[in-house]
PDB file of C-alpha atoms and ligand atoms in Angstrom:
ATOM      1  CA  MET I 259      -0.046  -0.020  -0.094  1.00 44.00           C
ATOM      2  CA  PRO I 260       1.822   3.387  -0.911  1.00 45.00           C
ATOM      3  CA  SER I 261       2.398   5.624   1.835  1.00 55.00           C
ATOM      4  CA  THR I 262       0.797   8.795  -0.054  1.00 70.00           C
ATOM      5  CA  PHE I 263      -2.797   8.008   0.287  1.00 90.00           C
ATOM      6  CA  VAL I 264      -4.973  11.122   1.471  1.00 94.00           C
ATOM      7  CA  ASP I 265      -8.596  10.946   2.651  1.00 94.00           C
ATOM      8  CA  LYS I 266     -10.553  13.902   3.235  1.00 94.00           C
ATOM      9  CA  VAL I 267     -12.198  13.399   6.826  1.00 92.00           C
ATOM     10  CA  LYS I 268     -14.974  15.419   8.475  1.00 94.00           C
ATOM     11  CA  ARG I 269     -13.298  15.314  12.518  1.00 91.00           C
ATOM     12  CA  LYS I 270     -16.224  13.942  14.996  1.00 92.00           C
ATOM     13  CA  THR I 271     -14.276  14.466  17.911  1.00 91.00           C
ATOM     14  CA  PHE I 272     -12.452  17.307  19.196  1.00 93.00           C
ATOM     15  CA  ILE I 273     -10.508  16.423  22.299  1.00 95.00           C
ATOM     16  CA  ILE I 274      -7.995  19.027  23.605  1.00 97.00           C
ATOM     17  CA  ARG I 275      -4.885  17.159  25.558  1.00 96.00           C
ATOM     18  CA  GLU I 276      -2.632  18.908  28.206  1.00 96.00           C
ATOM     19  CA  SER I 277       0.373  18.655  27.365  1.00 96.00           C
ATOM     20  CA  GLY I 278       2.931  21.098  29.385  1.00 95.00           C
ATOM     21  CA  ARG I 279       5.984  20.377  27.454  1.00 95.00           C
ATOM     22  CA  SER I 280       6.324  21.921  23.764  1.00 97.00           C
ATOM     23  CA  THR I 281       2.567  23.563  23.886  1.00 98.00           C
ATOM     24  CA  ASP I 282       0.101  23.969  26.725  1.00 98.00           C
ATOM     25  CA  PHE I 283      -1.914  21.530  25.216  1.00 98.00           C
ATOM     26  CA  ILE I 284      -1.994  19.572  21.889  1.00 98.00           C
ATOM     27  CA  SER I 285      -5.577  20.865  19.460  1.00 98.00           C
ATOM     28  CA  PRO I 286      -7.646  18.288  17.945  1.00 96.00           C
ATOM     29  CA  SER I 287      -5.773  17.183  14.551  1.00 95.00           C
ATOM     30  CA  PHE I 288      -6.064  18.888  11.639  1.00 97.00           C
ATOM     31  CA  GLY I 289      -3.959  16.050   9.541  1.00 97.00           C
ATOM     32  CA  HIS I 290      -3.580  12.585  10.956  1.00 96.00           C
ATOM     33  CA  GLY I 291      -1.036  10.176   9.691  1.00 97.00           C
ATOM     34  CA  CYS I 292       2.112  11.566   7.635  1.00 97.00           C
ATOM     35  CA  LEU I 293       3.240  11.066   4.271  1.00 96.00           C
ATOM     36  CA  PHE I 294       6.525  11.996   5.832  1.00 96.00           C
ATOM     37  CA  ASP I 295       7.906   8.700   7.010  1.00 95.00           C
ATOM     38  CA  CYS I 296      10.760   8.955   9.545  1.00 97.00           C
ATOM     39  CA  SER I 297      12.008   5.783  11.417  1.00 96.00           C
ATOM     40  CA  TYR I 298      12.083   6.398  14.494  1.00 96.00           C
ATOM     41  CA  CYS I 299       7.943   8.351  14.221  1.00 96.00           C
ATOM     42  CA  TYR I 300       5.175   7.097  17.001  1.00 89.00           C
ATOM     43  CA  MET I 301       2.843   8.041  15.346  1.00 93.00           C
ATOM     44  CA  LYS I 302       3.262   5.625  12.491  1.00 91.00           C
ATOM     45  CA  ARG I 303       2.902   2.795  15.059  1.00 85.00           C
ATOM     46  CA  HIS I 304      -1.152   3.951  14.787  1.00 87.00           C
ATOM     47  CA  LYS I 305      -1.128   5.262  11.538  1.00 92.00           C
ATOM     48  CA  PRO I 306       1.556   3.328   8.959  1.00 91.00           C
ATOM     49  CA  TYR I 307       0.299   4.485   5.782  1.00 91.00           C
ATOM     50  CA  GLY I 308      -1.038   7.762   4.115  1.00 95.00           C
ATOM     51  CA  LEU I 309      -2.772  10.989   5.446  1.00 96.00           C
ATOM     52  CA  ASP I 310      -6.206  12.115   6.525  1.00 96.00           C
ATOM     53  CA  VAL I 311      -7.030  15.288   6.560  1.00 97.00           C
ATOM     54  CA  ALA I 312      -9.843  17.317   8.658  1.00 97.00           C
ATOM     55  CA  THR I 313     -12.690  19.242   5.461  1.00 96.00           C
ATOM     56  CA  ASN I 314     -13.470  20.783   9.008  1.00 96.00           C
ATOM     57  CA  THR I 315     -10.958  23.388  10.092  1.00 97.00           C
ATOM     58  CA  ASN I 316     -13.814  25.461  11.204  1.00 97.00           C
ATOM     59  CA  ASP I 317     -15.191  23.133  13.736  1.00 97.00           C
ATOM     60  CA  ILE I 318     -11.695  22.743  15.326  1.00 98.00           C
ATOM     61  CA  LEU I 319     -10.832  26.493  15.358  1.00 98.00           C
ATOM     62  CA  TYR I 320     -14.054  27.171  17.580  1.00 98.00           C
ATOM     63  CA  GLU I 321     -13.157  24.012  19.807  1.00 98.00           C
ATOM     64  CA  ILE I 322      -9.601  25.592  20.804  1.00 98.00           C
ATOM     65  CA  ASN I 323     -11.480  29.181  20.852  1.00 98.00           C
ATOM     66  CA  SER I 324     -13.615  28.387  23.763  1.00 97.00           C
ATOM     67  CA  HIS I 325     -10.820  26.144  25.507  1.00 98.00           C
ATOM     68  CA  ALA I 326      -8.840  28.917  25.084  1.00 98.00           C
ATOM     69  CA  TYR I 327     -11.064  31.213  26.817  1.00 97.00           C
ATOM     70  CA  PHE I 328     -12.631  29.087  29.335  1.00 96.00           C
ATOM     71  CA  THR I 329      -8.950  27.049  30.516  1.00 97.00           C
ATOM     72  CA  VAL I 330      -6.894  29.458  32.959  1.00 95.00           C
ATOM     73  CA  VAL I 331      -3.362  29.169  32.705  1.00 97.00           C
ATOM     74  CA  ASP I 332      -0.474  29.850  34.778  1.00 97.00           C
ATOM     75  CA  LYS I 333       1.349  32.545  33.090  1.00 97.00           C
ATOM     76  CA  PRO I 334       4.416  33.392  32.771  1.00 97.00           C
ATOM     77  CA  ASN I 335       5.465  29.535  32.339  1.00 98.00           C
ATOM     78  CA  GLN I 336       8.064  28.068  29.503  1.00 97.00           C
ATOM     79  CA  THR I 337       5.550  26.997  27.046  1.00 98.00           C
ATOM     80  CA  HIS I 338       5.084  31.431  26.643  1.00 98.00           C
ATOM     81  CA  GLU I 339       5.073  34.081  28.640  1.00 97.00           C
ATOM     82  CA  GLN I 340       1.608  35.271  27.709  1.00 98.00           C
ATOM     83  CA  PHE I 341      -0.117  33.498  25.248  1.00 98.00           C
ATOM     84  CA  THR I 342      -1.453  30.127  25.853  1.00 98.00           C
ATOM     85  CA  THR I 343       0.046  27.830  23.327  1.00 98.00           C
ATOM     86  CA  TYR I 344      -1.940  24.625  20.879  1.00 98.00           C
ATOM     87  CA  ASP I 345       0.302  21.962  18.891  1.00 98.00           C
ATOM     88  CA  ILE I 346      -1.417  22.354  16.076  1.00 98.00           C
ATOM     89  CA  SER I 347       0.892  19.451  14.344  1.00 96.00           C
ATOM     90  CA  CYS I 348       1.253  16.379  16.585  1.00 95.00           C
ATOM     91  CA  ASN I 349       0.305  13.594  14.377  1.00 95.00           C
ATOM     92  CA  GLU I 350       1.366  14.878  10.895  1.00 97.00           C
ATOM     93  CA  ASP I 351       4.194  17.233   9.457  1.00 98.00           C
ATOM     94  CA  PHE I 352       1.757  20.475   9.135  1.00 98.00           C
ATOM     95  CA  GLY I 353       4.469  22.332   7.053  1.00 98.00           C
ATOM     96  CA  LEU I 354       4.737  19.284   4.428  1.00 98.00           C
ATOM     97  CA  HIS I 355       0.772  19.349   4.157  1.00 98.00           C
ATOM     98  CA  ALA I 356       0.156  22.567   4.300  1.00 98.00           C
ATOM     99  CA  ASN I 357       0.262  23.889   0.721  1.00 98.00           C
ATOM    100  CA  LYS I 358      -1.738  21.164  -0.510  1.00 96.00           C
ATOM    101  CA  TYR I 359      -4.283  19.693   2.378  1.00 97.00           C
ATOM    102  CA  HIS I 360      -4.454  22.529   4.695  1.00 97.00           C
ATOM    103  CA  GLU I 361      -6.667  25.653   4.945  1.00 98.00           C
ATOM    104  CA  TRP I 362      -3.008  27.215   6.791  1.00 98.00           C
ATOM    105  CA  GLU I 363      -3.798  30.712   6.053  1.00 98.00           C
ATOM    106  CA  LYS I 364      -6.974  30.722   7.859  1.00 98.00           C
ATOM    107  CA  ILE I 365      -5.474  28.742  11.234  1.00 98.00           C
ATOM    108  CA  PHE I 366      -2.097  31.213  10.724  1.00 98.00           C
ATOM    109  CA  GLU I 367      -5.100  33.743  10.388  1.00 98.00           C
ATOM    110  CA  PHE I 368      -6.928  33.064  13.111  1.00 98.00           C
ATOM    111  CA  PHE I 369      -3.753  32.688  16.216  1.00 98.00           C
ATOM    112  CA  LYS I 370      -2.761  35.413  14.594  1.00 98.00           C
ATOM    113  CA  ASN I 371      -5.978  37.745  15.462  1.00 98.00           C
ATOM    114  CA  HIS I 372      -6.813  35.921  18.820  1.00 98.00           C
ATOM    115  CA  PRO I 373      -6.037  37.495  22.235  1.00 98.00           C
ATOM    116  CA  VAL I 374      -5.219  34.191  24.019  1.00 98.00           C
ATOM    117  CA  ALA I 375      -4.488  31.314  22.149  1.00 98.00           C
ATOM    118  CA  MET I 376      -1.142  30.756  19.865  1.00 98.00           C
ATOM    119  CA  GLY I 377      -0.364  28.057  17.807  1.00 98.00           C
ATOM    120  CA  SER I 378       2.701  26.303  17.196  1.00 98.00           C
ATOM    121  CA  PHE I 379       4.269  23.031  15.404  1.00 98.00           C
ATOM    122  CA  ALA I 380       7.310  21.351  15.004  1.00 98.00           C
ATOM    123  CA  THR I 381       8.952  20.579  11.179  1.00 98.00           C
ATOM    124  CA  LYS I 382      11.003  18.782   9.348  1.00 98.00           C
ATOM    125  CA  PHE I 383       9.960  20.900   6.246  1.00 98.00           C
ATOM    126  CA  VAL I 384      10.849  24.397   4.850  1.00 98.00           C
ATOM    127  CA  ASN I 385       7.662  25.280   3.370  1.00 98.00           C
ATOM    128  CA  LEU I 386       9.203  28.543   1.686  1.00 98.00           C
ATOM    129  CA  LYS I 387       5.120  29.550   1.127  1.00 98.00           C
ATOM    130  CA  PHE I 388       4.891  30.221   4.701  1.00 98.00           C
ATOM    131  CA  LEU I 389       7.136  33.417   4.489  1.00 98.00           C
ATOM    132  CA  ASN I 390       4.375  35.333   2.168  1.00 98.00           C
ATOM    133  CA  TYR I 391       2.681  35.561   5.484  1.00 98.00           C
ATOM    134  CA  ASN I 392       3.463  37.712   8.502  1.00 98.00           C
ATOM    135  CA  PRO I 393       1.535  35.992  11.471  1.00 98.00           C
ATOM    136  CA  GLU I 394       3.002  38.641  13.979  1.00 98.00           C
ATOM    137  CA  GLY I 395       4.874  36.393  16.602  1.00 98.00           C
ATOM    138  CA  LYS I 396       1.464  34.029  17.135  1.00 98.00           C
ATOM    139  CA  ILE I 397       2.959  31.104  15.449  1.00 98.00           C
ATOM    140  CA  ARG I 398       5.338  29.197  16.479  1.00 98.00           C
ATOM    141  CA  ILE I 399       7.741  27.197  14.129  1.00 98.00           C
ATOM    142  CA  ARG I 400       9.751  24.408  16.149  1.00 98.00           C
ATOM    143  CA  PHE I 401      12.472  23.204  13.007  1.00 98.00           C
ATOM    144  CA  SER I 402      13.728  19.992  14.302  1.00 98.00           C
ATOM    145  CA  LEU I 403      17.215  19.293  14.239  1.00 98.00           C
ATOM    146  CA  MET I 404      19.520  16.242  14.217  1.00 98.00           C
ATOM    147  CA  SER I 405      23.074  15.733  12.849  1.00 98.00           C
ATOM    148  CA  GLN I 406      23.160  15.041   8.669  1.00 98.00           C
ATOM    149  CA  PHE I 407      23.952  11.955   8.813  1.00 98.00           C
ATOM    150  CA  TYR I 408      21.640  10.303  11.286  1.00 98.00           C
ATOM    151  CA  ALA I 409      18.891  12.529   9.026  1.00 98.00           C
ATOM    152  CA  ASP I 410      20.194  10.772   5.640  1.00 98.00           C
ATOM    153  CA  TYR I 411      19.304   7.197   7.706  1.00 98.00           C
ATOM    154  CA  LEU I 412      16.013   8.339   9.541  1.00 98.00           C
ATOM    155  CA  GLU I 413      14.529  11.167   7.742  1.00 98.00           C
ATOM    156  CA  PRO I 414      14.094  10.700   4.087  1.00 97.00           C
ATOM    157  CA  ASN I 415      12.690  12.880   1.625  1.00 97.00           C
ATOM    158  CA  THR I 416      12.959  16.181   4.297  1.00 98.00           C
ATOM    159  CA  SER I 417      14.639  19.112   3.688  1.00 98.00           C
ATOM    160  CA  SER I 418      18.170  19.038   4.848  1.00 98.00           C
ATOM    161  CA  ILE I 419      18.977  20.208   8.084  1.00 98.00           C
ATOM    162  CA  SER I 420      21.332  23.720   6.927  1.00 98.00           C
ATOM    163  CA  LYS I 421      18.027  24.187   4.995  1.00 98.00           C
ATOM    164  CA  ARG I 422      16.323  24.138   8.208  1.00 98.00           C
ATOM    165  CA  ILE I 423      19.154  26.147   9.564  1.00 98.00           C
ATOM    166  CA  LEU I 424      19.414  28.400   7.690  1.00 98.00           C
ATOM    167  CA  ALA I 425      15.493  29.100   7.914  1.00 98.00           C
ATOM    168  CA  ILE I 426      15.525  30.024  11.090  1.00 98.00           C
ATOM    169  CA  ASP I 427      16.458  33.806  10.418  1.00 98.00           C
ATOM    170  CA  LYS I 428      14.558  33.930   7.614  1.00 98.00           C
ATOM    171  CA  PHE I 429      11.182  32.649   9.430  1.00 98.00           C
ATOM    172  CA  ILE I 430      11.734  35.275  12.487  1.00 98.00           C
ATOM    173  CA  GLU I 431      12.384  38.199   9.581  1.00 98.00           C
ATOM    174  CA  ALA I 432       8.912  37.038   7.834  1.00 98.00           C
ATOM    175  CA  GLY I 433       7.445  37.093  11.629  1.00 98.00           C
ATOM    176  CA  TYR I 434       7.172  34.262  13.314  1.00 98.00           C
ATOM    177  CA  ASP I 435       7.945  33.017  16.380  1.00 98.00           C
ATOM    178  CA  VAL I 436      11.265  30.133  15.959  1.00 98.00           C
ATOM    179  CA  HIS I 437      12.139  27.470  18.492  1.00 98.00           C
ATOM    180  CA  ILE I 438      14.543  24.686  17.561  1.00 98.00           C
ATOM    181  CA  ASN I 439      13.082  21.369  18.346  1.00 98.00           C
ATOM    182  CA  PHE I 440      16.630  18.322  19.089  1.00 98.00           C
ATOM    183  CA  SER I 441      14.058  15.432  18.992  1.00 98.00           C
ATOM    184  CA  PRO I 442      15.202  12.446  18.534  1.00 98.00           C
ATOM    185  CA  VAL I 443      18.806  12.892  20.240  1.00 98.00           C
ATOM    186  CA  ILE I 444      20.606   9.899  18.990  1.00 98.00           C
ATOM    187  CA  VAL I 445      23.083   8.429  21.361  1.00 98.00           C
ATOM    188  CA  VAL I 446      25.720   5.734  19.012  1.00 98.00           C
ATOM    189  CA  ASN I 447      29.206   6.123  19.522  1.00 97.00           C
ATOM    190  CA  GLY I 448      30.995  10.058  18.638  1.00 97.00           C
ATOM    191  CA  TRP I 449      27.140  11.324  18.681  1.00 98.00           C
ATOM    192  CA  LEU I 450      28.536  13.791  20.895  1.00 98.00           C
ATOM    193  CA  ASP I 451      31.368  14.966  17.980  1.00 98.00           C
ATOM    194  CA  ARG I 452      28.100  14.210  15.760  1.00 98.00           C
ATOM    195  CA  TYR I 453      26.042  16.945  18.440  1.00 98.00           C
ATOM    196  CA  LYS I 454      28.892  19.691  18.239  1.00 98.00           C
ATOM    197  CA  ALA I 455      29.312  20.095  14.553  1.00 98.00           C
ATOM    198  CA  LEU I 456      25.365  20.806  14.401  1.00 98.00           C
ATOM    199  CA  PHE I 457      26.006  23.119  17.015  1.00 98.00           C
ATOM    200  CA  GLU I 458      28.608  24.791  15.051  1.00 98.00           C
ATOM    201  CA  GLU I 459      26.227  25.236  12.226  1.00 98.00           C
ATOM    202  CA  VAL I 460      24.096  26.720  14.282  1.00 98.00           C
ATOM    203  CA  GLU I 461      26.578  29.141  16.259  1.00 98.00           C
ATOM    204  CA  ALA I 462      27.596  30.044  12.411  1.00 98.00           C
ATOM    205  CA  ASN I 463      23.902  30.361  11.094  1.00 98.00           C
ATOM    206  CA  VAL I 464      21.524  31.877  13.342  1.00 98.00           C
ATOM    207  CA  THR I 465      21.815  35.902  14.079  1.00 98.00           C
ATOM    208  CA  HIS I 466      18.508  36.581  15.597  1.00 98.00           C
ATOM    209  CA  LYS I 467      20.208  34.700  18.811  1.00 96.00           C
ATOM    210  CA  ASN I 468      18.131  36.503  21.414  1.00 94.00           C
ATOM    211  CA  LYS I 469      15.312  35.183  20.192  1.00 97.00           C
ATOM    212  CA  VAL I 470      15.585  31.276  19.782  1.00 98.00           C
ATOM    213  CA  LYS I 471      14.995  28.446  22.321  1.00 98.00           C
ATOM    214  CA  ALA I 472      15.003  24.657  22.370  1.00 98.00           C
ATOM    215  CA  GLU I 473      13.951  21.657  22.757  1.00 98.00           C
ATOM    216  CA  VAL I 474      15.856  18.906  23.749  1.00 98.00           C
ATOM    217  CA  ILE I 475      13.557  15.101  23.636  1.00 98.00           C
ATOM    218  CA  PHE I 476      15.693  11.757  23.554  1.00 98.00           C
ATOM    219  CA  LEU I 477      14.720   8.450  21.243  1.00 98.00           C
ATOM    220  CA  THR I 478      12.384   6.803  22.632  1.00 96.00           C
ATOM    221  CA  HIS I 479      11.992   3.670  19.676  1.00 95.00           C
ATOM    222  CA  ASN I 480       9.249   1.151  20.716  1.00 92.00           C
ATOM    223  CA  GLU I 481       9.716  -2.805  19.788  1.00 91.00           C
ATOM    224  CA  ASN I 482       6.701  -3.427  17.586  1.00 90.00           C
ATOM    225  CA  LYS I 483       8.679  -0.674  15.349  1.00 93.00           C
ATOM    226  CA  HIS I 484      11.445  -1.815  15.480  1.00 95.00           C
ATOM    227  CA  LYS I 485       9.924  -4.951  13.951  1.00 94.00           C
ATOM    228  CA  TYR I 486       7.942  -2.911  11.466  1.00 93.00           C
ATOM    229  CA  ASN I 487      11.400  -1.355  10.378  1.00 95.00           C
ATOM    230  CA  LEU I 488      13.275  -4.425   9.480  1.00 96.00           C
ATOM    231  CA  ILE I 489      10.399  -6.327   7.846  1.00 95.00           C
ATOM    232  CA  HIS I 490      10.411  -2.810   5.851  1.00 93.00           C
ATOM    233  CA  ASP I 491      13.893  -2.361   5.112  1.00 93.00           C
ATOM    234  CA  LYS I 492      13.572   1.110   6.557  1.00 92.00           C
ATOM    235  CA  LYS I 493      17.269   2.721   7.324  1.00 90.00           C
ATOM    236  CA  GLY I 494      18.933   3.102  10.601  1.00 96.00           C
ATOM    237  CA  GLU I 495      17.277   0.718  12.420  1.00 97.00           C
ATOM    238  CA  HIS I 496      21.074   0.612  13.856  1.00 96.00           C
ATOM    239  CA  LEU I 497      20.714   4.198  15.147  1.00 98.00           C
ATOM    240  CA  LEU I 498      17.445   3.599  16.723  1.00 98.00           C
ATOM    241  CA  TRP I 499      17.663  -0.314  18.740  1.00 97.00           C
ATOM    242  CA  ASN I 500      21.097  -0.196  20.643  1.00 96.00           C
ATOM    243  CA  PRO I 501      19.628  -2.492  23.758  1.00 95.00           C
ATOM    244  CA  SER I 502      22.870  -2.428  25.145  1.00 96.00           C
ATOM    245  CA  ILE I 503      21.647   0.659  26.670  1.00 98.00           C
ATOM    246  CA  GLN I 504      18.453   0.593  26.689  1.00 97.00           C
ATOM    247  CA  GLU I 505      15.251  -0.497  28.408  1.00 95.00           C
ATOM    248  CA  ASN I 506      11.986  -1.207  28.367  1.00 92.00           C
ATOM    249  CA  LYS I 507       9.186   1.258  29.477  1.00 85.00           C
ATOM    250  CA  ILE I 508       5.229   0.175  29.009  1.00 76.00           C
ATOM    251  CA  SER I 509       3.512   2.925  27.609  1.00 67.00           C
ATOM    252  CA  GLN I 510       0.985   4.848  28.575  1.00 63.00           C
ATOM    253  CA  TYR I 511      -1.329   3.848  25.278  1.00 61.00           C
ATOM    254  CA  GLY I 512       0.323  -0.246  25.715  1.00 57.00           C
ATOM    255  CA  GLY I 513       3.044  -1.693  23.686  1.00 72.00           C
ATOM    256  CA  ILE I 514       6.735  -1.767  24.770  1.00 88.00           C
ATOM    257  CA  ASN I 515       8.463   1.010  24.484  1.00 92.00           C
ATOM    258  CA  ILE I 516      12.750   1.633  24.506  1.00 95.00           C
ATOM    259  CA  ARG I 517      14.170   4.662  25.791  1.00 96.00           C
ATOM    260  CA  TYR I 518      17.789   5.204  26.740  1.00 98.00           C
ATOM    261  CA  LYS I 519      18.209   3.066  30.558  1.00 97.00           C
ATOM    262  CA  HIS I 520      17.614   5.870  32.892  1.00 96.00           C
ATOM    263  CA  VAL I 521      21.036   6.133  34.464  1.00 97.00           C
ATOM    264  CA  LEU I 522      22.606   6.417  31.460  1.00 98.00           C
ATOM    265  CA  LYS I 523      20.201   8.865  30.077  1.00 98.00           C
ATOM    266  CA  ALA I 524      20.894  11.399  33.058  1.00 98.00           C
ATOM    267  CA  GLN I 525      24.507  11.462  31.951  1.00 98.00           C
ATOM    268  CA  TYR I 526      23.303  11.638  28.504  1.00 98.00           C
ATOM    269  CA  ILE I 527      21.663  14.487  29.167  1.00 98.00           C
ATOM    270  CA  GLU I 528      24.834  15.958  31.479  1.00 98.00           C
ATOM    271  CA  GLN I 529      26.715  15.863  28.535  1.00 98.00           C
ATOM    272  CA  PHE I 530      24.295  16.982  25.886  1.00 98.00           C
ATOM    273  CA  LYS I 531      23.693  20.354  28.191  1.00 98.00           C
ATOM    274  CA  LYS I 532      27.318  20.658  28.594  1.00 98.00           C
ATOM    275  CA  LEU I 533      28.240  20.740  25.499  1.00 98.00           C
ATOM    276  CA  HIS I 534      25.287  22.934  23.908  1.00 98.00           C
ATOM    277  CA  LYS I 535      26.545  25.432  26.659  1.00 98.00           C
ATOM    278  CA  GLU I 536      30.043  25.927  25.226  1.00 98.00           C
ATOM    279  CA  ILE I 537      28.609  26.706  22.116  1.00 98.00           C
ATOM    280  CA  ILE I 538      25.312  27.937  21.837  1.00 98.00           C
ATOM    281  CA  PRO I 539      24.724  29.464  25.570  1.00 98.00           C
ATOM    282  CA  TRP I 540      21.987  31.979  23.771  1.00 98.00           C
ATOM    283  CA  ASN I 541      19.617  28.905  23.095  1.00 98.00           C
ATOM    284  CA  THR I 542      17.844  28.321  26.069  1.00 98.00           C
ATOM    285  CA  ILE I 543      16.474  25.122  26.811  1.00 98.00           C
ATOM    286  CA  ARG I 544      13.300  24.968  27.477  1.00 98.00           C
ATOM    287  CA  TYR I 545      13.176  21.132  28.713  1.00 97.00           C
ATOM    288  CA  ILE I 546      15.046  18.181  28.159  1.00 98.00           C
ATOM    289  CA  PHE I 547      14.448  14.925  28.984  1.00 96.00           C
TER     290      PHE I 547
HETATM  291  S1  LIG N 177       7.949  14.172  10.278  1.00 57.27           S
HETATM  292 FE1  LIG N 177       6.996  13.428  11.782  1.00 57.27          FE
HETATM  293  S2  LIG N 177       4.906  12.693  11.642  1.00 57.27           S
HETATM  294 FE2  LIG N 177       5.826  13.076   9.705  1.00 57.27          FE
HETATM  295  S3  LIG N 177       6.421  10.787   9.760  1.00 57.27           S
HETATM  296 FE3  LIG N 177       8.408  12.189  10.454  1.00 57.27          FE
HETATM  297  S4  LIG N 177       8.240  11.995  12.727  1.00 57.27           S
HETATM  298 FE4  LIG N 177       6.231  11.358  12.026  1.00 57.27          FE
END
């Protein structure tokens, strides 16, 4: 079955989930599924193929609007000093799908004009069409970054890492709030050297240093996804599956997730933070786990 089929659906449930990490809340899905195919994708465990696009954008915006007005959020917090933040792209890459499948200007306009709510999404695609629209700081794009060496295996067909880094200044100048999403952090031999080179490239190419914060999420893999990747000959499983430094964790949705061993992960986090602070100290880490 091709991974590119797209269905239009009328979204019937509008659950807004609490997050508190990348954003305060996760909005109902404008899209569910992804036309990229990253080897570590948690969403693909549940929907390996295709993309469902909600046809009722207005209904979703209506729900976000009501939620924003009736939900008290303690501000300032690490997601934003002032606005209640909503991740609009938890189950897709909104940046990739926007031009063809989403009423993105309507969605951006909603957030731009909303006195309480702000929209946010992580992406691995540099969508230059967005540069023609100024959201006046009410849309945060979180460019996902990892070493290009890892991305070549794990993130087929996405924008190159250099292109994503070069996009940071451009998007800030166009009126976007831009953060970096270091996710997933991959630990294999030589990983700190790879992150050193990545941080140096960020340092050399970002001018608006006082504006760009970061979130850092170490890899969580999954046993079923591991088997799926092997059966389907996905590239890069040797970077993801590393039992000598990983342990099982029963996920809240059932199934066995695999993460770096607790004690080791604490050391990795300290190593990451130290290196990050040496090279790009201006890039405040909002959270790391
Ligand atoms: S871009 Fe995100 S949603 Fe799409 S396949 Fe990659 S990890 Fe999954």
